[in-house]
N, CA, C and O atoms as a Tinker XYZ file with bonds, in Angstrom:
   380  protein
     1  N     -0.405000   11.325000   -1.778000    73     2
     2  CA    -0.512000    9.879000   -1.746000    64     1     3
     3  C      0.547000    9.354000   -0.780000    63     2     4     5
     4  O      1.702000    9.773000   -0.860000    81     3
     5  N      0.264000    8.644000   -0.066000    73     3     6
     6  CA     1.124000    7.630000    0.886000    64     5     7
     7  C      0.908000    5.935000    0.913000    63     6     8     9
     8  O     -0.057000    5.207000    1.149000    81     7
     9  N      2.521000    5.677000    0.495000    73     7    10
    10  CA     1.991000    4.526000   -0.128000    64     9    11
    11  C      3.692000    3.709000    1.109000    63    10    12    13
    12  O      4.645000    4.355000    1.543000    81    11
    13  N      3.431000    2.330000    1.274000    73    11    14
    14  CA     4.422000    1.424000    1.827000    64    13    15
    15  C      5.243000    0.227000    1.164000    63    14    16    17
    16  O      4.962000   -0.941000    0.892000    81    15
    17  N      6.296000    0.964000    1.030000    73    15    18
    18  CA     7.237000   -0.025000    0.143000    64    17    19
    19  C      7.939000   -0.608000    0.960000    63    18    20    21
    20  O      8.447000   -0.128000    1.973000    81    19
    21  N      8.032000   -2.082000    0.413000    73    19    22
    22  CA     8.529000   -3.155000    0.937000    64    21    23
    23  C      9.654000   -3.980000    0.113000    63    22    24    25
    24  O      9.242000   -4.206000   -1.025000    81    23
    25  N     11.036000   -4.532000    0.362000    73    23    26
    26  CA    11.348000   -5.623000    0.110000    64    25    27
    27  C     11.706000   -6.687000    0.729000    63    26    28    29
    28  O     12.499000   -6.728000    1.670000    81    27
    29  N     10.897000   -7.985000    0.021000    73    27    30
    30  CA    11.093000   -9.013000    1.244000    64    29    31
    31  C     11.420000  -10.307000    0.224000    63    30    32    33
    32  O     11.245000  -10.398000   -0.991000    81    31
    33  N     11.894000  -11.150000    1.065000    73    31    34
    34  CA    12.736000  -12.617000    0.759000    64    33    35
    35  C     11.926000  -13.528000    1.742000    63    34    36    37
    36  O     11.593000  -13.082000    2.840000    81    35
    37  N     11.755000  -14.210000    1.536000    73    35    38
    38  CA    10.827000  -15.421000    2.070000    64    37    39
    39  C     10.251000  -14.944000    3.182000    63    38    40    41
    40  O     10.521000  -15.193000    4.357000    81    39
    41  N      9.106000  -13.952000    2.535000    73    39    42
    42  CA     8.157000  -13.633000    3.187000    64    41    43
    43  C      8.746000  -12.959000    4.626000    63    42    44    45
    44  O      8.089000  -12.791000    5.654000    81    43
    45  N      9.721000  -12.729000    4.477000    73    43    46
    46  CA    10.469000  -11.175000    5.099000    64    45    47
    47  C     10.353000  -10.071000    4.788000    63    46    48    49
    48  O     10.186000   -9.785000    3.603000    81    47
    49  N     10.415000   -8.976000    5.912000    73    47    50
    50  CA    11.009000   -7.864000    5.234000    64    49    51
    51  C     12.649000   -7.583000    5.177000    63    50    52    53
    52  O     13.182000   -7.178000    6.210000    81    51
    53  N     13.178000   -7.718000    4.397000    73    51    54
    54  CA    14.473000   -6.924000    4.796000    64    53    55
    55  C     14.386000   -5.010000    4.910000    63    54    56    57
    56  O     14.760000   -4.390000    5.906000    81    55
    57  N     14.045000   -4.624000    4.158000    73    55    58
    58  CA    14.077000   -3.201000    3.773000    64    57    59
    59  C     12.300000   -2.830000    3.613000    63    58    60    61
    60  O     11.456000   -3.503000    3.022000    81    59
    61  N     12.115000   -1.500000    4.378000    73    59    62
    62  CA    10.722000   -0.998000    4.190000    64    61    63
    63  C     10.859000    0.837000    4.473000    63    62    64    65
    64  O     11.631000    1.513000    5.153000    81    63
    65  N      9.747000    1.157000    3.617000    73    63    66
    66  CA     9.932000    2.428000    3.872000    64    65    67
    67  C      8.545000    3.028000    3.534000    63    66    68    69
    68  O      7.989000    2.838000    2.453000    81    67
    69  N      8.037000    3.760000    4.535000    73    67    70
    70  CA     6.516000    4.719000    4.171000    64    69    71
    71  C      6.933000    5.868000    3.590000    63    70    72    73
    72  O      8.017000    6.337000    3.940000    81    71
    73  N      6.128000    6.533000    2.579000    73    71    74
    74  CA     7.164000    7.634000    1.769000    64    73    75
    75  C      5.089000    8.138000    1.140000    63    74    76    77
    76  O      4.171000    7.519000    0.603000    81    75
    77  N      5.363000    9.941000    1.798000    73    75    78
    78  CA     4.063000   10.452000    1.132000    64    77    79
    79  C      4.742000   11.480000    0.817000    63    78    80    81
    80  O      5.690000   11.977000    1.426000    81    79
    81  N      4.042000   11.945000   -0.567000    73    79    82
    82  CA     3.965000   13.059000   -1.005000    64    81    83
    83  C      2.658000   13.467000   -2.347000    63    82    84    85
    84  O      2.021000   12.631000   -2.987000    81    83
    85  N      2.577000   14.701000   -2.446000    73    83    86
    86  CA     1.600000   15.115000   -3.305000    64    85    87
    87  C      1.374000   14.831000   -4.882000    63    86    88    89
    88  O      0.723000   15.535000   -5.654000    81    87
    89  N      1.971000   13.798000   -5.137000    73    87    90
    90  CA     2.292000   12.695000   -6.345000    64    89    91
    91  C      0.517000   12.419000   -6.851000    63    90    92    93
    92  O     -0.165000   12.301000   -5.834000    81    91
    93  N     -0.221000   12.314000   -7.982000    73    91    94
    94  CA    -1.011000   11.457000   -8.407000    64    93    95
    95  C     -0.845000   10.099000   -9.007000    63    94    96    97
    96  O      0.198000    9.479000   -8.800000    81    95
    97  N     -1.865000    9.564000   -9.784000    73    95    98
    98  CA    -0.996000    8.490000  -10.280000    64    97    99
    99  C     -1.263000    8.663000  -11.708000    63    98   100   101
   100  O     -1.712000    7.803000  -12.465000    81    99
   101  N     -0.907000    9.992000  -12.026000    73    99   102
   102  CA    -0.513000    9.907000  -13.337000    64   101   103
   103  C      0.786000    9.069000  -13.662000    63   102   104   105
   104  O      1.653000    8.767000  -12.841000    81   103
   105  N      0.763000    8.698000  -15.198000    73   103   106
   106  CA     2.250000    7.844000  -15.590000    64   105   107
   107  C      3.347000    8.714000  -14.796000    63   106   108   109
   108  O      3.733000    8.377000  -13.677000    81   107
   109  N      3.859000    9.957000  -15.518000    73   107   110
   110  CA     5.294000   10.260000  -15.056000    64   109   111
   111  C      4.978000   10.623000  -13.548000    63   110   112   113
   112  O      5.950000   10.501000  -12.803000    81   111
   113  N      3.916000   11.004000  -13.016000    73   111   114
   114  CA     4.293000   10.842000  -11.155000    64   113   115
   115  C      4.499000    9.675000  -10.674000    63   114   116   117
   116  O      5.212000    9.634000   -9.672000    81   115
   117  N      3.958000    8.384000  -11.217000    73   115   118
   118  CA     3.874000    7.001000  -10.505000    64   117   119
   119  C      5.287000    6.313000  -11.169000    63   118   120   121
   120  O      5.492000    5.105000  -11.051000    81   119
   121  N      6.516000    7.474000  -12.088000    73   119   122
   122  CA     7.648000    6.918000  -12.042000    64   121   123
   123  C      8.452000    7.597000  -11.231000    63   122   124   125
   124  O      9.442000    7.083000  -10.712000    81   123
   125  N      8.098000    8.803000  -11.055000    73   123   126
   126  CA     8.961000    9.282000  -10.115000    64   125   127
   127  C      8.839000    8.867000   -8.457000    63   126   128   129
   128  O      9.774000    8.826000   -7.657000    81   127
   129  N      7.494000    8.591000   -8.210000    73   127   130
   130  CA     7.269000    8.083000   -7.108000    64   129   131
   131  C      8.507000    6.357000   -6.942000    63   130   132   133
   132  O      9.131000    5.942000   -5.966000    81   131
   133  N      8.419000    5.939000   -8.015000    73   131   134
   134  CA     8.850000    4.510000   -8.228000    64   133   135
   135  C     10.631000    4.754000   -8.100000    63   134   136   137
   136  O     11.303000    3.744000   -7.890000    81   135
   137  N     11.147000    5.729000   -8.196000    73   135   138
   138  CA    12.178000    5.950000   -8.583000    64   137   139
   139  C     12.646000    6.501000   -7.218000    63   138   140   141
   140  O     13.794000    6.326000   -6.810000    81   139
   141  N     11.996000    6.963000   -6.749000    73   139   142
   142  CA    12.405000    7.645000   -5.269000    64   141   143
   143  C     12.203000    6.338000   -4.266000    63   142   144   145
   144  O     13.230000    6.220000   -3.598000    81   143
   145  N     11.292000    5.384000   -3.956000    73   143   146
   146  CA    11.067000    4.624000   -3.342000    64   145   147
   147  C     12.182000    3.260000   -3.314000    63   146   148   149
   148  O     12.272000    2.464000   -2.380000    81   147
   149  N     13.157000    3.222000   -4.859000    73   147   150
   150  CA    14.016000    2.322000   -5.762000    64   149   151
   151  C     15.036000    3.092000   -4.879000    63   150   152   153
   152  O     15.634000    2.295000   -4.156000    81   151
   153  N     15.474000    4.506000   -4.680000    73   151   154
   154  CA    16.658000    4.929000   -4.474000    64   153   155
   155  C     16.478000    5.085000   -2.738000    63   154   156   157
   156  O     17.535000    5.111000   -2.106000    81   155
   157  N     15.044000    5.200000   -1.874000    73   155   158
   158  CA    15.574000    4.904000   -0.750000    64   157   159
   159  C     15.160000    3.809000   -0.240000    63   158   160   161
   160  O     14.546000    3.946000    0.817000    81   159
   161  N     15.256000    3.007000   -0.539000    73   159   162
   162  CA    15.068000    1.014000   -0.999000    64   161   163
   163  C     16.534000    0.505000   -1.256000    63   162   164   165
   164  O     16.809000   -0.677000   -1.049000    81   163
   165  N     17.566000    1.488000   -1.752000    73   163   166
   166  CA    18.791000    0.923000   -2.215000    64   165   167
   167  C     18.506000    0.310000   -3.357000    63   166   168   169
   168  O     19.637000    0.101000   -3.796000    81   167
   169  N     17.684000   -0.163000   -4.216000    73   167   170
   170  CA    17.436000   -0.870000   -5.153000    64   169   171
   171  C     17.497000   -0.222000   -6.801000    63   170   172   173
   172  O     17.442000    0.996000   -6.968000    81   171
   173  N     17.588000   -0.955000   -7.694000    73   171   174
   174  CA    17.113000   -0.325000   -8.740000    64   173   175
   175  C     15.753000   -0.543000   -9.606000    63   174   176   177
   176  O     15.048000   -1.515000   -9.879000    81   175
   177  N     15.743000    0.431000   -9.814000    73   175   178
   178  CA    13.769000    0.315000  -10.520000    64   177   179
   179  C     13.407000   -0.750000  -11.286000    63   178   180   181
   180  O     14.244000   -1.137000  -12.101000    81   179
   181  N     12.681000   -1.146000  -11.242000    73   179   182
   182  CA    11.749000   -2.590000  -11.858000    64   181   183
   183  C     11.610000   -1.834000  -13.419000    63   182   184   185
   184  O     11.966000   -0.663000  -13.551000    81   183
   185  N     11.194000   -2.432000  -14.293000    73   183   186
   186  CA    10.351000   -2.238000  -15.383000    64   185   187
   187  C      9.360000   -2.141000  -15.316000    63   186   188   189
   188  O      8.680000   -3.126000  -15.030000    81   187
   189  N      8.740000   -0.809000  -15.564000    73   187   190
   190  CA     7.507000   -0.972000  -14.966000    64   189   191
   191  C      6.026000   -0.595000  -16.636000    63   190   192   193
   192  O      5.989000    0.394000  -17.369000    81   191
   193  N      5.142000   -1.766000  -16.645000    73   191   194
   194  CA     4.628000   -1.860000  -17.924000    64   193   195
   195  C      3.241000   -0.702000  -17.783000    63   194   196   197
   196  O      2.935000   -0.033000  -16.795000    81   195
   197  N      2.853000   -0.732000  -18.561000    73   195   198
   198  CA     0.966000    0.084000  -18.104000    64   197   199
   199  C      0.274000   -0.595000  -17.382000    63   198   200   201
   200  O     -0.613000   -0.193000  -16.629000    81   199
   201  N      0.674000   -1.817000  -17.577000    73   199   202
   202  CA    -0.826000   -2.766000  -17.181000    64   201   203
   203  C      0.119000   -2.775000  -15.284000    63   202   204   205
   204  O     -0.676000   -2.842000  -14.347000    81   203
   205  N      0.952000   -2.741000  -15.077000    73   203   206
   206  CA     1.285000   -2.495000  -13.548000    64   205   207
   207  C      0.984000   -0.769000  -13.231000    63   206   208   209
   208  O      1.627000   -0.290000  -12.297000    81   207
   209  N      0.526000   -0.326000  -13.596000    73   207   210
   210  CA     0.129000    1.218000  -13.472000    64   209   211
   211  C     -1.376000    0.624000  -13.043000    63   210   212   213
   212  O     -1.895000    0.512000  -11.933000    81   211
   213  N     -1.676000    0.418000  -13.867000    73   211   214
   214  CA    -3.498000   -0.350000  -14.096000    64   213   215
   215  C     -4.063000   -1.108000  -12.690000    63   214   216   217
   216  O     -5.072000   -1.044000  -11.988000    81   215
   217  N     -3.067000   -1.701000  -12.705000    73   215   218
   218  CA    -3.427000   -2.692000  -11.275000    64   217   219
   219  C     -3.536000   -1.867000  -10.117000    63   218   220   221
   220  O     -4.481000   -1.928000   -9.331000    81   219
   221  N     -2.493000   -1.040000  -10.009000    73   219   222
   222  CA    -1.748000   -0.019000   -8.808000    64   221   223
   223  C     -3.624000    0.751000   -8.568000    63   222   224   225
   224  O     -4.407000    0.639000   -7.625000    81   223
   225  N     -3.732000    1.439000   -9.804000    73   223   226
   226  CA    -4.858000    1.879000   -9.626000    64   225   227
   227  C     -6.085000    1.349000   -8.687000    63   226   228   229
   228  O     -6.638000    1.710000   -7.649000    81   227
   229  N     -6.209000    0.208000   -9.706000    73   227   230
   230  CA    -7.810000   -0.305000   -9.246000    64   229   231
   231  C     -7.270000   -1.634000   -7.857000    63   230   232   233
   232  O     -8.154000   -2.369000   -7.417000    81   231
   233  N     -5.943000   -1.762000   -7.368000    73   231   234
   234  CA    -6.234000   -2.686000   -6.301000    64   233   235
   235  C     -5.000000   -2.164000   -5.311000    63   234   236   237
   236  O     -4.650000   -2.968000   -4.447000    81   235
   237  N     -4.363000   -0.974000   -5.363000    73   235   238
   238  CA    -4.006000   -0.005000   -4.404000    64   237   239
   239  C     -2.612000   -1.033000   -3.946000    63   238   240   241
   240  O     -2.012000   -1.188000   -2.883000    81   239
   241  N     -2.437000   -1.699000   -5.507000    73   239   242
   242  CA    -1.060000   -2.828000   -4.233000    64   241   243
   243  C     -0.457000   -3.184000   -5.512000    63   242   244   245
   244  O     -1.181000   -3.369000   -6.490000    81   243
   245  N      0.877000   -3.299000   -5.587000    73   243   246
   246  CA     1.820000   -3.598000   -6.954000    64   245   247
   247  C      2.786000   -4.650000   -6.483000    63   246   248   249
   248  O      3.441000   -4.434000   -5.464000    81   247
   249  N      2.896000   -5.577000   -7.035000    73   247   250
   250  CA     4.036000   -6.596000   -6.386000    64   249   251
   251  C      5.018000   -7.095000   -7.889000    63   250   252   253
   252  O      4.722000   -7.817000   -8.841000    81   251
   253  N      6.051000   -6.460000   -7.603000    73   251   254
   254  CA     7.347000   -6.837000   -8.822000    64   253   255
   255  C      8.070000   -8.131000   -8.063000    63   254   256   257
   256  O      8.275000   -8.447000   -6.891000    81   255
   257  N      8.262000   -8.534000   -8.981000    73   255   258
   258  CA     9.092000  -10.037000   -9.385000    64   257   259
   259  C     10.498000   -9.853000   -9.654000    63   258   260   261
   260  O     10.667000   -8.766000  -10.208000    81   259
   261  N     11.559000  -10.483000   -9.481000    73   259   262
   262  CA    12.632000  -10.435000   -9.414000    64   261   263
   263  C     12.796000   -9.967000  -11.518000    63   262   264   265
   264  O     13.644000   -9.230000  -12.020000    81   263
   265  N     11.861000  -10.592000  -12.118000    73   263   266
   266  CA    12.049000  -11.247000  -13.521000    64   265   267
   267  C     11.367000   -9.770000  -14.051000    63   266   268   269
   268  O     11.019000   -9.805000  -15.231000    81   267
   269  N     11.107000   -8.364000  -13.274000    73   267   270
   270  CA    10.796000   -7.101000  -13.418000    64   269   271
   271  C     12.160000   -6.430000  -13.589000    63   270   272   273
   272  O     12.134000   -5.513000  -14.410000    81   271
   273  N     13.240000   -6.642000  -13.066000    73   271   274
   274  CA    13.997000   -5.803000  -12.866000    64   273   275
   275  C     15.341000   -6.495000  -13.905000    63   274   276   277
   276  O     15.818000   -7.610000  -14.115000    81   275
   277  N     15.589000   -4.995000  -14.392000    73   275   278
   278  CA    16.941000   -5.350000  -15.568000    64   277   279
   279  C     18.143000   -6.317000  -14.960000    63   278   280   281
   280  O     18.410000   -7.454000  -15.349000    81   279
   281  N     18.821000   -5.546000  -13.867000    73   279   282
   282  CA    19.782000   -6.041000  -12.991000    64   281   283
   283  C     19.447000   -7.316000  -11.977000    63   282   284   285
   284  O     18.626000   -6.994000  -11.117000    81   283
   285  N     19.851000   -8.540000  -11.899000    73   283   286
   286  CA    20.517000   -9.199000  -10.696000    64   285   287
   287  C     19.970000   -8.429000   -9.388000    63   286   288   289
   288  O     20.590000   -7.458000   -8.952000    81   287
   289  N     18.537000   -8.993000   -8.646000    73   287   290
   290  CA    18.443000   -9.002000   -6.732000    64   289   291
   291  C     18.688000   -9.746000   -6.457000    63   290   292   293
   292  O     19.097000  -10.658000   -7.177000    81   291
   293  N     18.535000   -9.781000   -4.834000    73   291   294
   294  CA    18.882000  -10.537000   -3.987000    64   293   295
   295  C     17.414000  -10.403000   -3.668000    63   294   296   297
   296  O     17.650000   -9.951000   -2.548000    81   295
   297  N     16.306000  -10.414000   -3.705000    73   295   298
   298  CA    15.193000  -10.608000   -2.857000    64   297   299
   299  C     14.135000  -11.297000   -3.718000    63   298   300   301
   300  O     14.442000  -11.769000   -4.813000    81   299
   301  N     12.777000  -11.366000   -3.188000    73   299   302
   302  CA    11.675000  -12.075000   -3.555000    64   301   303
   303  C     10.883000  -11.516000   -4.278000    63   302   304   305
   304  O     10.626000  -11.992000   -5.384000    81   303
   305  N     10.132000  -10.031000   -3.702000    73   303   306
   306  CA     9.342000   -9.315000   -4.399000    64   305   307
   307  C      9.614000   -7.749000   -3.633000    63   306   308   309
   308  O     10.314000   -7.560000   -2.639000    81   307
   309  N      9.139000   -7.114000   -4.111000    73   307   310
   310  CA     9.445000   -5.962000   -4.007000    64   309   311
   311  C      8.020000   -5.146000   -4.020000    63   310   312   313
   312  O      7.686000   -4.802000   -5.154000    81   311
   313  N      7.097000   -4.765000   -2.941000    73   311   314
   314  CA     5.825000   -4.414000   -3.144000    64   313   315
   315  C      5.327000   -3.319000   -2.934000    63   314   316   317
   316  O      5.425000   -3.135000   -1.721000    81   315
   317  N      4.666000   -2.157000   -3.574000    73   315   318
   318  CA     4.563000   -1.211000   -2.987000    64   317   319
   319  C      2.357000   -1.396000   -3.039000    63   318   320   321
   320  O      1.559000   -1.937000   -3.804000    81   319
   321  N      2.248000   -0.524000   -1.657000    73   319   322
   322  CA     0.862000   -0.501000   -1.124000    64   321   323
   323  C      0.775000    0.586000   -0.710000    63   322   324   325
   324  O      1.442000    1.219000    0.109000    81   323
   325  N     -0.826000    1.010000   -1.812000    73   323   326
   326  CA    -1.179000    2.483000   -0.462000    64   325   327
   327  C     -1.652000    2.128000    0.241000    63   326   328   329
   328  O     -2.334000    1.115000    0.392000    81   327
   329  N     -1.147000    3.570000    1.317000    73   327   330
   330  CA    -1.796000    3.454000    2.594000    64   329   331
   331  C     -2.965000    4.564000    2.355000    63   330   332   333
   332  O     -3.030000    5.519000    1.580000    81   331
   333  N     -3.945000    4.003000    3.427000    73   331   334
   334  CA    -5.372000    4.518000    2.962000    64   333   335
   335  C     -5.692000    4.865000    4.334000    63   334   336   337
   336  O     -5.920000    4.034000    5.214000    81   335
   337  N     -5.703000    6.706000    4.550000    73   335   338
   338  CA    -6.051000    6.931000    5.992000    64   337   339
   339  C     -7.105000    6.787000    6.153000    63   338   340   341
   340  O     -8.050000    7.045000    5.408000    81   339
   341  N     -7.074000    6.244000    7.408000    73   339   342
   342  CA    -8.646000    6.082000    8.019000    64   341   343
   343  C     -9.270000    7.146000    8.327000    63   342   344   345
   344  O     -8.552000    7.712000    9.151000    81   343
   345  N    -10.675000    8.072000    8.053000    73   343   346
   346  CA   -10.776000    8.917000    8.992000    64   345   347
   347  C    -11.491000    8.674000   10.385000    63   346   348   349
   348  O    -12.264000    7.806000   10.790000    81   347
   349  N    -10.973000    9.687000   10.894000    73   347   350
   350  CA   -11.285000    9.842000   12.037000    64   349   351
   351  C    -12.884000   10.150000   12.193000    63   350   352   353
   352  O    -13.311000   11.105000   11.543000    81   351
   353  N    -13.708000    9.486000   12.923000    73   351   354
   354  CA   -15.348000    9.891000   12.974000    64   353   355
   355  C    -15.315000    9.950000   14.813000    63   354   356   357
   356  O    -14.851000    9.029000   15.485000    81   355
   357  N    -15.782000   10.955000   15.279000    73   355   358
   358  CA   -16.151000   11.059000   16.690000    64   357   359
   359  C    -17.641000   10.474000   16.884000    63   358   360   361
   360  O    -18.526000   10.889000   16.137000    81   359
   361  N    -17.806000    9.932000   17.446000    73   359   362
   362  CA   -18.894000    9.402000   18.574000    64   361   363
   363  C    -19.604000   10.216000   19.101000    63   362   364   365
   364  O    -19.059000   11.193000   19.614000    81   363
   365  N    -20.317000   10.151000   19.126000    73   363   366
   366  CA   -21.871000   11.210000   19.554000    64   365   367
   367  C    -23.052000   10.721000   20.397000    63   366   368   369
   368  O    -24.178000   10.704000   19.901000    81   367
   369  N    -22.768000   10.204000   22.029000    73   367   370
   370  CA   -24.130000    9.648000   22.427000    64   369   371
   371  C    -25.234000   10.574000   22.977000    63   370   372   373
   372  O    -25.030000   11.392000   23.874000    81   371
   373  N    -26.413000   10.380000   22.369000    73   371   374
   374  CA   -27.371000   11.175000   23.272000    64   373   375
   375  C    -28.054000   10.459000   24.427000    63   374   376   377
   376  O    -28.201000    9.238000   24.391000    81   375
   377  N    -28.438000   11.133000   25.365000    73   375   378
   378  CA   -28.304000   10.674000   26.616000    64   377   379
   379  C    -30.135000   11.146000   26.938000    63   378   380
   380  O    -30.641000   10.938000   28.041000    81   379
């Protein structure tokens, strides 16, 4: 899975980072994924409920709120999105 984490402040980014690895989205992979993305984000991990597991699933995009996280940010939201490779299709004209 390759997914793009973001934190941004009025519709900034300050901090972003693309981060893949062979993670599903089972619960404990989609915390460890969350936890690695928190530590090279500089940040600390949100609270993260089922029903934000749920969403992640079925709309490939998670957006935490300042009012997610135990500790005091400095930013707006904090979003992580998969990225969804395109494949590649070659072109074929017959002539």
């Amino acid at each position: 899975m390759k997914v793009w984490a973001k934190v941004m402040k009025a519709d900034k980014i300050l901090r972003d980072v693309i981060y893949e690895d062979n993670l599903t989205l089972s619960k404990s992979d989609y915390h460890k994924l969350l936890q690695e993305l928190a530590y090279r984000l500089d940040i600390s991990a949100p609270v993260t409920l089922p029903n934000h597991i749920k969403h992640f699933e079925k709309f490939n995009r998670i957006k935490y709120l300042p009012r997610d996280f135990i500790e005091e940010v400095d930013f707006d939201t904090f979003i992580i999105e998969r990225v969804q490779d395109e494949k590649k299709t070659k072109l074929y004209l017959n002539y």
